[in-house]
Amino acid sequence: MDKSYQVAVFHGDGIGPEIMVPALEILQLLSACNPDYDLAFTDAPAGASHYAATGEAFPAKSLETARDADAILLSAMGLPDVRYPDGTEISPQIDLRKKLGLFAGVRPVKVSSGQITPLALPEGKEIDFVLIRESTEGLFFTQGAGDVSEDEARETLLITRNVSEKLFRFAFQLAQTRKQSGRGQGRVTCVDKANVFRAFAFFRSIFDAEAARHPDLQADHAYVDATALWMVQKPWEFDVLVTENMFGDILSDLGAGLMGGLGLAPSADIGLDHAVFQPCHGSAPDIAGQGIANPFAMILSAAMMLEWLGLTHKNPALSQDGTRLRAAVEQVLADGTNLTRDLGGTAGTKDAASSVLELLKV
C-alpha cells in the first residue's frame, strides 16, 4: 500500500491564506507523527487575487495539479470587488466541481453536548447529520449562461439520471458507513419539491429505485420547505439528507447556523475519482490581514479530507487522525476559552488554531 499522498493546496482570497496556514501546520504535525502515511503539499494558484494580478483566474497548470492530486484542499475563495467582465464573481471552486465531476457536496452538521448553539437543545440531544447537495447541475446548471431580455429572465433546472444515480448511491453508502460506525441511524431522506415540479418527481423516482437496493437502510422523503422547519424544530432526528443543488445551497447555510455560524461549517465536494475540501464561509475581505478570522471550518475540512483519504485508500491511520482532529476542535469549542469573535470569544486566528494543535500533541 502506497503511504504517500499528494494534496493540491488552493490558498484562496481574503482570509483564505490566513486560515490555510494553521490547517497545513496541523496536517504536517499529524503526518510527521504517524509512520503509516505521509502528506505532500503542492500549491495551486487560482482565485480573485490571482486574476487581479495576472488576468487569469484558474491557470491550466493549477487544474492539472488538482487533477493529479490524491485530494484537494481549498480555502475561502473569491472577492466581491473582483469580477469577470460580465459581472459574475471569480469562483474556481465551482469550476473544479464541474471539471472533475464532483457531484456530491457533503455538508456535515454536528453539535455535541456542551457546544454553543442558537437552539435550546433538549437534555441529552445532540445534532449529527449530513446534508448531501448535488453540486454540478440542478438550478446552477446554466450559471453564467441564463437567458435575459429586457422583460424577462430564464434559468434552466437540469436533473439527469446519470448524476442522480451516482448521488443517491453515494448517499446510501454514506448512511451505511455512519450506521456501522455508530454515528447514524441508517436513514436517508430525499429532500425535494416533487409535489410541484416534474423534475423533482423524476429526482424522487431515481431515489426510490436506489432505496430499493438497500432494504437494510431506512428511506423517506421530505419537501424542502418542511425540511427547513424541521431543521430548526427537531434536527437531532436527521441522519443523511440528499437534495438538489440550489436547495442544498440554502439548507447548508441553515445547518451552519445550527452550529453557531459558517465559521464552524466544513464541506467536501466528492466525485468518483477526486474530492475537494473547503470551509463553507466566504473570504471576508473586510477582516483580512487582521489575524482574527475563525480557522475552525478550515481545520474541520482538513479533518474531513483525512477521513476521506483513509476510507478511499483503505488506510485506517488517516481516518483515525481525521477523527482525532475533529474531536480536538469539538473539545476546544466545548471548553470555550479560545473562541474567535464570531463565536463570542476574543481569540485570534493563531491562538484558536494553536489550542487545537496543543491537544493533538498530547
Tab-separated table of C-alpha atoms in Angstrom:
chain	number	residue	atom	x	y	z
A	1	MET	CA	0.000	0.000	0.000
A	2	ASP	CA	1.322	3.407	-1.026
A	3	LYS	CA	1.522	5.533	2.122
A	4	SER	CA	2.370	8.838	0.423
A	5	TYR	CA	-0.472	11.142	-0.615
A	6	GLN	CA	-0.328	14.290	-2.729
A	7	VAL	CA	-2.510	17.231	-1.695
A	8	ALA	CA	-3.175	20.190	-4.012
A	9	VAL	CA	-3.492	23.407	-1.993
A	10	PHE	CA	-5.521	26.430	-3.119
A	11	HIS	CA	-4.748	29.194	-0.615
A	12	GLY	CA	-7.735	31.328	-1.615
A	13	ASP	CA	-8.525	35.014	-1.242
A	14	GLY	CA	-9.171	37.430	1.610
A	15	ILE	CA	-8.811	35.484	4.864
A	16	GLY	CA	-8.178	32.305	2.855
A	17	PRO	CA	-4.376	32.253	3.181
A	18	GLU	CA	-4.583	33.135	6.903
A	19	ILE	CA	-6.720	30.128	7.794
A	20	MET	CA	-4.877	27.775	5.440
A	21	VAL	CA	-1.555	28.302	7.280
A	22	PRO	CA	-2.654	26.727	10.602
A	23	ALA	CA	-4.577	23.965	8.816
A	24	LEU	CA	-1.414	22.943	6.948
A	25	GLU	CA	0.639	23.204	10.147
A	26	ILE	CA	-1.736	20.773	11.858
A	27	LEU	CA	-1.731	18.354	8.903
A	28	GLN	CA	2.064	18.432	8.784
A	29	LEU	CA	2.252	17.647	12.500
A	30	LEU	CA	-0.115	14.699	12.171
A	31	SER	CA	1.744	13.390	9.131
A	32	ALA	CA	5.151	13.733	10.796
A	33	CYS	CA	3.977	11.872	13.921
A	34	ASN	CA	2.316	8.985	12.090
A	35	PRO	CA	4.545	6.391	10.380
A	36	ASP	CA	1.592	4.950	8.449
A	37	TYR	CA	1.190	7.810	5.996
A	38	ASP	CA	2.899	10.871	4.567
A	39	LEU	CA	1.315	14.009	3.132
A	40	ALA	CA	2.993	16.154	0.467
A	41	PHE	CA	1.552	19.555	-0.446
A	42	THR	CA	1.670	21.387	-3.799
A	43	ASP	CA	0.419	24.958	-4.191
A	44	ALA	CA	-2.103	25.631	-6.959
A	45	PRO	CA	-2.505	29.380	-7.667
A	46	ALA	CA	-6.044	30.486	-8.555
A	47	GLY	CA	-8.790	32.847	-7.480
A	48	ALA	CA	-9.762	36.503	-7.490
A	49	SER	CA	-6.427	37.843	-6.241
A	50	HIS	CA	-4.597	35.800	-8.862
A	51	TYR	CA	-6.990	37.088	-11.531
A	52	ALA	CA	-6.444	40.696	-10.440
A	53	ALA	CA	-2.679	40.229	-10.639
A	54	THR	CA	-2.397	38.132	-13.799
A	55	GLY	CA	-5.709	38.280	-15.676
A	56	GLU	CA	-6.086	34.514	-15.207
A	57	ALA	CA	-8.472	33.080	-12.601
A	58	PHE	CA	-7.692	29.384	-12.912
A	59	PRO	CA	-4.416	28.513	-14.672
A	60	ALA	CA	-4.327	25.241	-16.602
A	61	LYS	CA	-1.308	24.185	-14.518
A	62	SER	CA	-3.341	24.535	-11.319
A	63	LEU	CA	-6.122	22.390	-12.748
A	64	GLU	CA	-3.510	19.804	-13.704
A	65	THR	CA	-2.105	19.879	-10.159
A	66	ALA	CA	-5.602	19.324	-8.775
A	67	ARG	CA	-6.375	16.529	-11.210
A	68	ASP	CA	-3.131	14.689	-10.359
A	69	ALA	CA	-3.543	15.021	-6.575
A	70	ASP	CA	-4.980	12.450	-4.188
A	71	ALA	CA	-7.014	15.213	-2.521
A	72	ILE	CA	-7.600	18.941	-2.916
A	73	LEU	CA	-7.612	21.383	-0.005
A	74	LEU	CA	-9.171	24.720	-0.891
A	75	SER	CA	-9.559	27.778	1.304
A	76	ALA	CA	-12.136	30.577	1.074
A	77	MET	CA	-12.105	31.994	-2.437
A	78	GLY	CA	-13.480	34.994	-4.305
A	79	LEU	CA	-13.604	38.748	-3.732
A	80	PRO	CA	-16.787	40.812	-4.254
A	81	ASP	CA	-14.896	43.662	-5.925
A	82	VAL	CA	-13.029	41.443	-8.386
A	83	ARG	CA	-15.289	40.133	-11.129
A	84	TYR	CA	-15.309	38.970	-14.717
A	85	PRO	CA	-16.398	41.495	-17.383
A	86	ASP	CA	-19.958	40.034	-17.291
A	87	GLY	CA	-20.258	40.910	-13.582
A	88	THR	CA	-20.009	37.368	-12.187
A	89	GLU	CA	-17.586	36.550	-9.382
A	90	ILE	CA	-14.367	34.577	-9.675
A	91	SER	CA	-15.167	31.053	-8.461
A	92	PRO	CA	-12.586	28.373	-9.346
A	93	GLN	CA	-14.179	26.148	-6.703
A	94	ILE	CA	-17.270	25.836	-8.907
A	95	ASP	CA	-15.084	25.243	-11.950
A	96	LEU	CA	-13.418	22.374	-10.067
A	97	ARG	CA	-16.772	20.762	-9.316
A	98	LYS	CA	-17.733	20.792	-12.978
A	99	LYS	CA	-14.369	19.839	-14.487
A	100	LEU	CA	-13.716	16.983	-12.030
A	101	GLY	CA	-17.304	15.744	-11.798
A	102	LEU	CA	-17.671	16.434	-8.074
A	103	PHE	CA	-21.370	15.651	-7.863
A	104	ALA	CA	-21.720	15.120	-4.084
A	105	GLY	CA	-21.451	18.223	-1.915
A	106	VAL	CA	-21.091	16.922	1.638
A	107	ARG	CA	-22.049	19.307	4.464
A	108	PRO	CA	-21.840	17.743	7.949
A	109	VAL	CA	-23.817	19.373	10.749
A	110	LYS	CA	-22.702	18.406	14.250
A	111	VAL	CA	-23.454	19.941	17.644
A	112	SER	CA	-22.120	17.953	20.604
A	113	SER	CA	-23.091	18.271	24.262
A	114	GLY	CA	-21.630	21.429	25.725
A	115	GLN	CA	-21.146	23.123	22.369
A	116	ILE	CA	-22.702	26.557	21.923
A	117	THR	CA	-25.708	26.588	19.571
A	118	PRO	CA	-28.514	29.082	18.886
A	119	LEU	CA	-31.006	26.304	19.645
A	120	ALA	CA	-32.148	25.268	23.091
A	121	LEU	CA	-31.477	21.555	22.675
A	122	PRO	CA	-33.497	19.200	24.884
A	123	GLU	CA	-31.395	17.495	27.529
A	124	GLY	CA	-29.457	14.558	26.124
A	125	LYS	CA	-29.995	15.577	22.490
A	126	GLU	CA	-27.127	16.126	20.042
A	127	ILE	CA	-27.162	17.058	16.363
A	128	ASP	CA	-25.214	14.875	13.963
A	129	PHE	CA	-26.428	14.680	10.387
A	130	VAL	CA	-25.012	15.127	6.885
A	131	LEU	CA	-26.571	17.136	4.090
A	132	ILE	CA	-25.561	15.964	0.614
A	133	ARG	CA	-26.038	18.585	-2.074
A	134	GLU	CA	-25.799	17.644	-5.745
A	135	SER	CA	-23.100	20.031	-6.935
A	136	THR	CA	-22.913	20.028	-10.738
A	137	GLU	CA	-26.391	20.607	-12.151
A	138	GLY	CA	-29.814	21.465	-10.689
A	139	LEU	CA	-30.677	25.165	-10.787
A	140	PHE	CA	-26.966	26.014	-11.085
A	141	PHE	CA	-26.778	24.289	-14.467
A	142	THR	CA	-26.976	27.487	-16.532
A	143	GLN	CA	-24.780	29.553	-14.223
A	144	GLY	CA	-23.491	32.492	-16.252
A	145	ALA	CA	-25.497	31.449	-19.318
A	146	GLY	CA	-29.130	32.151	-18.460
A	147	ASP	CA	-31.389	33.916	-20.983
A	148	VAL	CA	-32.026	37.552	-20.057
A	149	SER	CA	-34.016	40.082	-22.090
A	150	GLU	CA	-35.479	43.470	-21.260
A	151	ASP	CA	-38.695	41.943	-19.951
A	152	GLU	CA	-37.805	38.509	-18.591
A	153	ALA	CA	-35.063	36.206	-17.419
A	154	ARG	CA	-34.901	32.416	-17.563
A	155	GLU	CA	-32.617	29.857	-15.950
A	156	THR	CA	-32.769	26.123	-16.608
A	157	LEU	CA	-33.066	23.460	-13.904
A	158	LEU	CA	-31.374	20.241	-15.025
A	159	ILE	CA	-31.607	16.878	-13.285
A	160	THR	CA	-30.092	13.878	-15.073
A	161	ARG	CA	-30.432	10.195	-14.364
A	162	ASN	CA	-26.666	9.668	-14.678
A	163	VAL	CA	-25.705	12.175	-11.978
A	164	SER	CA	-28.689	11.422	-9.727
A	165	GLU	CA	-27.938	7.698	-9.663
A	166	LYS	CA	-24.350	8.393	-8.566
A	167	LEU	CA	-25.576	10.910	-5.992
A	168	PHE	CA	-28.070	8.549	-4.392
A	169	ARG	CA	-25.625	5.655	-4.437
A	170	PHE	CA	-23.169	7.861	-2.562
A	171	ALA	CA	-25.859	8.919	-0.059
A	172	PHE	CA	-26.833	5.356	0.817
A	173	GLN	CA	-23.198	4.272	1.080
A	174	LEU	CA	-22.557	7.141	3.495
A	175	ALA	CA	-25.606	6.208	5.569
A	176	GLN	CA	-24.325	2.629	5.739
A	177	THR	CA	-20.871	3.793	6.856
A	178	ARG	CA	-22.363	6.079	9.518
A	179	LYS	CA	-24.590	3.279	10.801
A	180	GLN	CA	-21.678	0.852	11.042
A	181	SER	CA	-19.612	3.415	12.970
A	182	GLY	CA	-22.452	4.108	15.395
A	183	ARG	CA	-22.941	7.714	14.268
A	184	GLY	CA	-26.168	7.331	12.297
A	185	GLN	CA	-29.499	5.542	12.175
A	186	GLY	CA	-29.016	4.234	8.650
A	187	ARG	CA	-31.649	6.636	7.295
A	188	VAL	CA	-31.613	8.612	4.039
A	189	THR	CA	-34.105	11.405	3.365
A	190	CYS	CA	-34.679	12.736	-0.155
A	191	VAL	CA	-35.421	16.459	0.033
A	192	ASP	CA	-37.309	17.789	-2.996
A	193	LYS	CA	-40.395	19.629	-4.246
A	194	ALA	CA	-41.948	16.706	-6.073
A	195	ASN	CA	-45.480	17.941	-5.393
A	196	VAL	CA	-44.931	20.926	-7.722
A	197	PHE	CA	-42.173	20.182	-10.232
A	198	ARG	CA	-41.975	17.231	-12.615
A	199	ALA	CA	-38.168	17.444	-12.456
A	200	PHE	CA	-38.275	16.697	-8.741
A	201	ALA	CA	-40.775	13.877	-9.209
A	202	PHE	CA	-38.180	12.416	-11.596
A	203	PHE	CA	-35.463	13.039	-8.975
A	204	ARG	CA	-37.558	11.224	-6.347
A	205	SER	CA	-38.245	8.237	-8.609
A	206	ILE	CA	-34.500	7.682	-9.076
A	207	PHE	CA	-34.028	7.945	-5.302
A	208	ASP	CA	-36.736	5.311	-4.719
A	209	ALA	CA	-35.074	2.940	-7.170
A	210	GLU	CA	-31.770	3.217	-5.289
A	211	ALA	CA	-33.529	2.886	-1.915
A	212	ALA	CA	-34.975	-0.457	-3.042
A	213	ARG	CA	-31.403	-1.772	-3.327
A	214	HIS	CA	-30.794	-1.092	0.380
A	215	PRO	CA	-33.502	-2.907	2.362
A	216	ASP	CA	-31.323	-2.732	5.485
A	217	LEU	CA	-31.498	1.077	5.473
A	218	GLN	CA	-34.425	3.449	6.002
A	219	ALA	CA	-35.508	5.739	3.165
A	220	ASP	CA	-38.050	8.547	3.230
A	221	HIS	CA	-38.950	11.863	1.576
A	222	ALA	CA	-39.437	15.450	2.738
A	223	TYR	CA	-40.374	18.644	0.934
A	224	VAL	CA	-37.696	21.306	1.162
A	225	ASP	CA	-39.891	23.839	2.999
A	226	ALA	CA	-40.839	21.279	5.659
A	227	THR	CA	-37.195	20.255	5.974
A	228	ALA	CA	-36.180	23.846	6.734
A	229	LEU	CA	-38.786	23.890	9.520
A	230	TRP	CA	-37.712	20.544	10.959
A	231	MET	CA	-34.032	21.504	10.881
A	232	VAL	CA	-34.962	24.108	13.498
A	233	GLN	CA	-37.590	22.120	15.402
A	234	LYS	CA	-36.037	18.644	15.554
A	235	PRO	CA	-32.625	18.477	13.811
A	236	TRP	CA	-31.498	15.571	16.017
A	237	GLU	CA	-33.848	13.278	14.070
A	238	PHE	CA	-31.963	13.592	10.770
A	239	ASP	CA	-29.189	11.283	9.567
A	240	VAL	CA	-28.392	11.722	5.850
A	241	LEU	CA	-30.280	14.249	3.717
A	242	VAL	CA	-29.817	14.356	-0.055
A	243	THR	CA	-31.094	17.124	-2.315
A	244	GLU	CA	-30.729	19.273	-5.443
A	245	ASN	CA	-28.040	21.917	-5.869
A	246	MET	CA	-29.955	25.109	-5.012
A	247	PHE	CA	-31.944	23.547	-2.175
A	248	GLY	CA	-28.685	22.190	-0.767
A	249	ASP	CA	-27.029	25.588	-1.071
A	250	ILE	CA	-29.743	27.147	1.093
A	251	LEU	CA	-30.176	24.336	3.617
A	252	SER	CA	-26.422	24.008	4.183
A	253	ASP	CA	-26.296	27.596	5.484
A	254	LEU	CA	-29.197	26.805	7.810
A	255	GLY	CA	-27.228	23.808	9.022
A	256	ALA	CA	-24.230	26.053	9.646
A	257	GLY	CA	-26.499	28.310	11.681
A	258	LEU	CA	-27.389	25.385	13.937
A	259	MET	CA	-23.683	25.003	14.719
A	260	GLY	CA	-23.243	28.686	15.504
A	261	GLY	CA	-22.247	30.044	12.118
A	262	LEU	CA	-20.325	29.430	8.913
A	263	GLY	CA	-17.077	29.604	10.879
A	264	LEU	CA	-17.787	26.050	12.064
A	265	ALA	CA	-19.032	24.654	8.748
A	266	PRO	CA	-16.673	22.396	6.770
A	267	SER	CA	-17.528	20.850	3.434
A	268	ALA	CA	-16.409	18.438	0.758
A	269	ASP	CA	-17.251	18.099	-2.921
A	270	ILE	CA	-16.710	14.489	-3.907
A	271	GLY	CA	-16.757	12.640	-7.213
A	272	LEU	CA	-15.783	9.156	-8.318
A	273	ASP	CA	-12.061	9.973	-8.565
A	274	HIS	CA	-11.452	13.354	-6.893
A	275	ALA	CA	-12.513	15.364	-3.864
A	276	VAL	CA	-12.198	18.991	-2.738
A	277	PHE	CA	-12.335	20.026	0.926
A	278	GLN	CA	-13.062	23.613	1.895
A	279	PRO	CA	-14.821	25.775	4.511
A	280	CYS	CA	-18.353	26.887	3.649
A	281	HIS	CA	-17.760	30.524	4.545
A	282	GLY	CA	-16.590	33.301	2.253
A	283	SER	CA	-13.312	35.156	2.019
A	284	ALA	CA	-14.357	38.012	4.391
A	285	PRO	CA	-12.081	40.674	2.855
A	286	ASP	CA	-13.272	43.183	5.481
A	287	ILE	CA	-11.249	41.383	8.183
A	288	ALA	CA	-8.409	40.018	6.034
A	289	GLY	CA	-4.959	40.650	7.431
A	290	GLN	CA	-6.190	41.366	10.957
A	291	GLY	CA	-5.461	37.918	12.385
A	292	ILE	CA	-8.985	37.467	13.753
A	293	ALA	CA	-10.522	35.040	11.239
A	294	ASN	CA	-12.056	31.814	12.535
A	295	PRO	CA	-9.856	28.851	11.420
A	296	PHE	CA	-12.130	26.064	12.666
A	297	ALA	CA	-14.119	25.419	9.461
A	298	MET	CA	-10.859	25.167	7.517
A	299	ILE	CA	-9.395	22.780	10.110
A	300	LEU	CA	-12.583	20.672	10.151
A	301	SER	CA	-12.416	20.494	6.343
A	302	ALA	CA	-8.867	19.164	6.688
A	303	ALA	CA	-10.211	16.533	9.105
A	304	MET	CA	-12.815	15.517	6.515
A	305	MET	CA	-10.005	15.193	3.972
A	306	LEU	CA	-8.075	12.803	6.222
A	307	GLU	CA	-11.163	10.690	6.862
A	308	TRP	CA	-11.963	10.520	3.139
A	309	LEU	CA	-8.384	9.635	2.200
A	310	GLY	CA	-8.372	6.895	4.810
A	311	LEU	CA	-11.638	5.424	3.546
A	312	THR	CA	-10.723	5.747	-0.128
A	313	HIS	CA	-7.239	4.274	0.220
A	314	LYS	CA	-8.127	1.789	2.965
A	315	ASN	CA	-5.607	3.377	5.335
A	316	PRO	CA	-7.127	3.456	8.858
A	317	ALA	CA	-4.330	5.698	10.172
A	318	LEU	CA	-5.579	8.583	8.055
A	319	SER	CA	-9.185	8.090	9.155
A	320	GLN	CA	-8.161	7.850	12.805
A	321	ASP	CA	-6.212	11.103	12.616
A	322	GLY	CA	-9.170	12.767	10.902
A	323	THR	CA	-11.397	11.671	13.777
A	324	ARG	CA	-8.814	12.873	16.309
A	325	LEU	CA	-8.629	16.256	14.633
A	326	ARG	CA	-12.399	16.683	14.568
A	327	ALA	CA	-12.604	15.680	18.240
A	328	ALA	CA	-9.886	18.195	19.142
A	329	VAL	CA	-11.843	21.035	17.528
A	330	GLU	CA	-15.001	19.924	19.341
A	331	GLN	CA	-13.109	19.904	22.636
A	332	VAL	CA	-11.858	23.451	22.060
A	333	LEU	CA	-15.397	24.578	21.248
A	334	ALA	CA	-16.799	22.910	24.370
A	335	ASP	CA	-14.041	24.416	26.533
A	336	GLY	CA	-14.887	27.884	25.230
A	337	THR	CA	-11.662	29.644	26.240
A	338	ASN	CA	-10.127	30.090	22.783
A	339	LEU	CA	-13.054	31.078	20.603
A	340	THR	CA	-12.879	33.711	17.883
A	341	ARG	CA	-15.060	36.818	17.834
A	342	ASP	CA	-17.758	35.349	15.614
A	343	LEU	CA	-18.292	32.692	18.304
A	344	GLY	CA	-18.438	35.195	21.156
A	345	GLY	CA	-14.780	34.960	22.178
A	346	THR	CA	-11.715	37.161	21.821
A	347	ALA	CA	-9.087	34.758	20.448
A	348	GLY	CA	-7.284	35.473	17.197
A	349	THR	CA	-6.734	33.019	14.380
A	350	LYS	CA	-3.366	31.854	15.691
A	351	ASP	CA	-4.480	31.254	19.296
A	352	ALA	CA	-7.661	29.441	18.260
A	353	ALA	CA	-5.714	27.123	15.955
A	354	SER	CA	-2.912	26.626	18.487
A	355	SER	CA	-5.417	25.352	21.038
A	356	VAL	CA	-6.297	22.540	18.604
A	357	LEU	CA	-2.656	21.861	17.829
A	358	GLU	CA	-1.764	21.519	21.516
A	359	LEU	CA	-4.474	18.911	22.073
A	360	LEU	CA	-3.075	16.838	19.209
A	361	LYS	CA	0.413	16.858	20.783
A	362	VAL	CA	-0.840	15.195	23.959
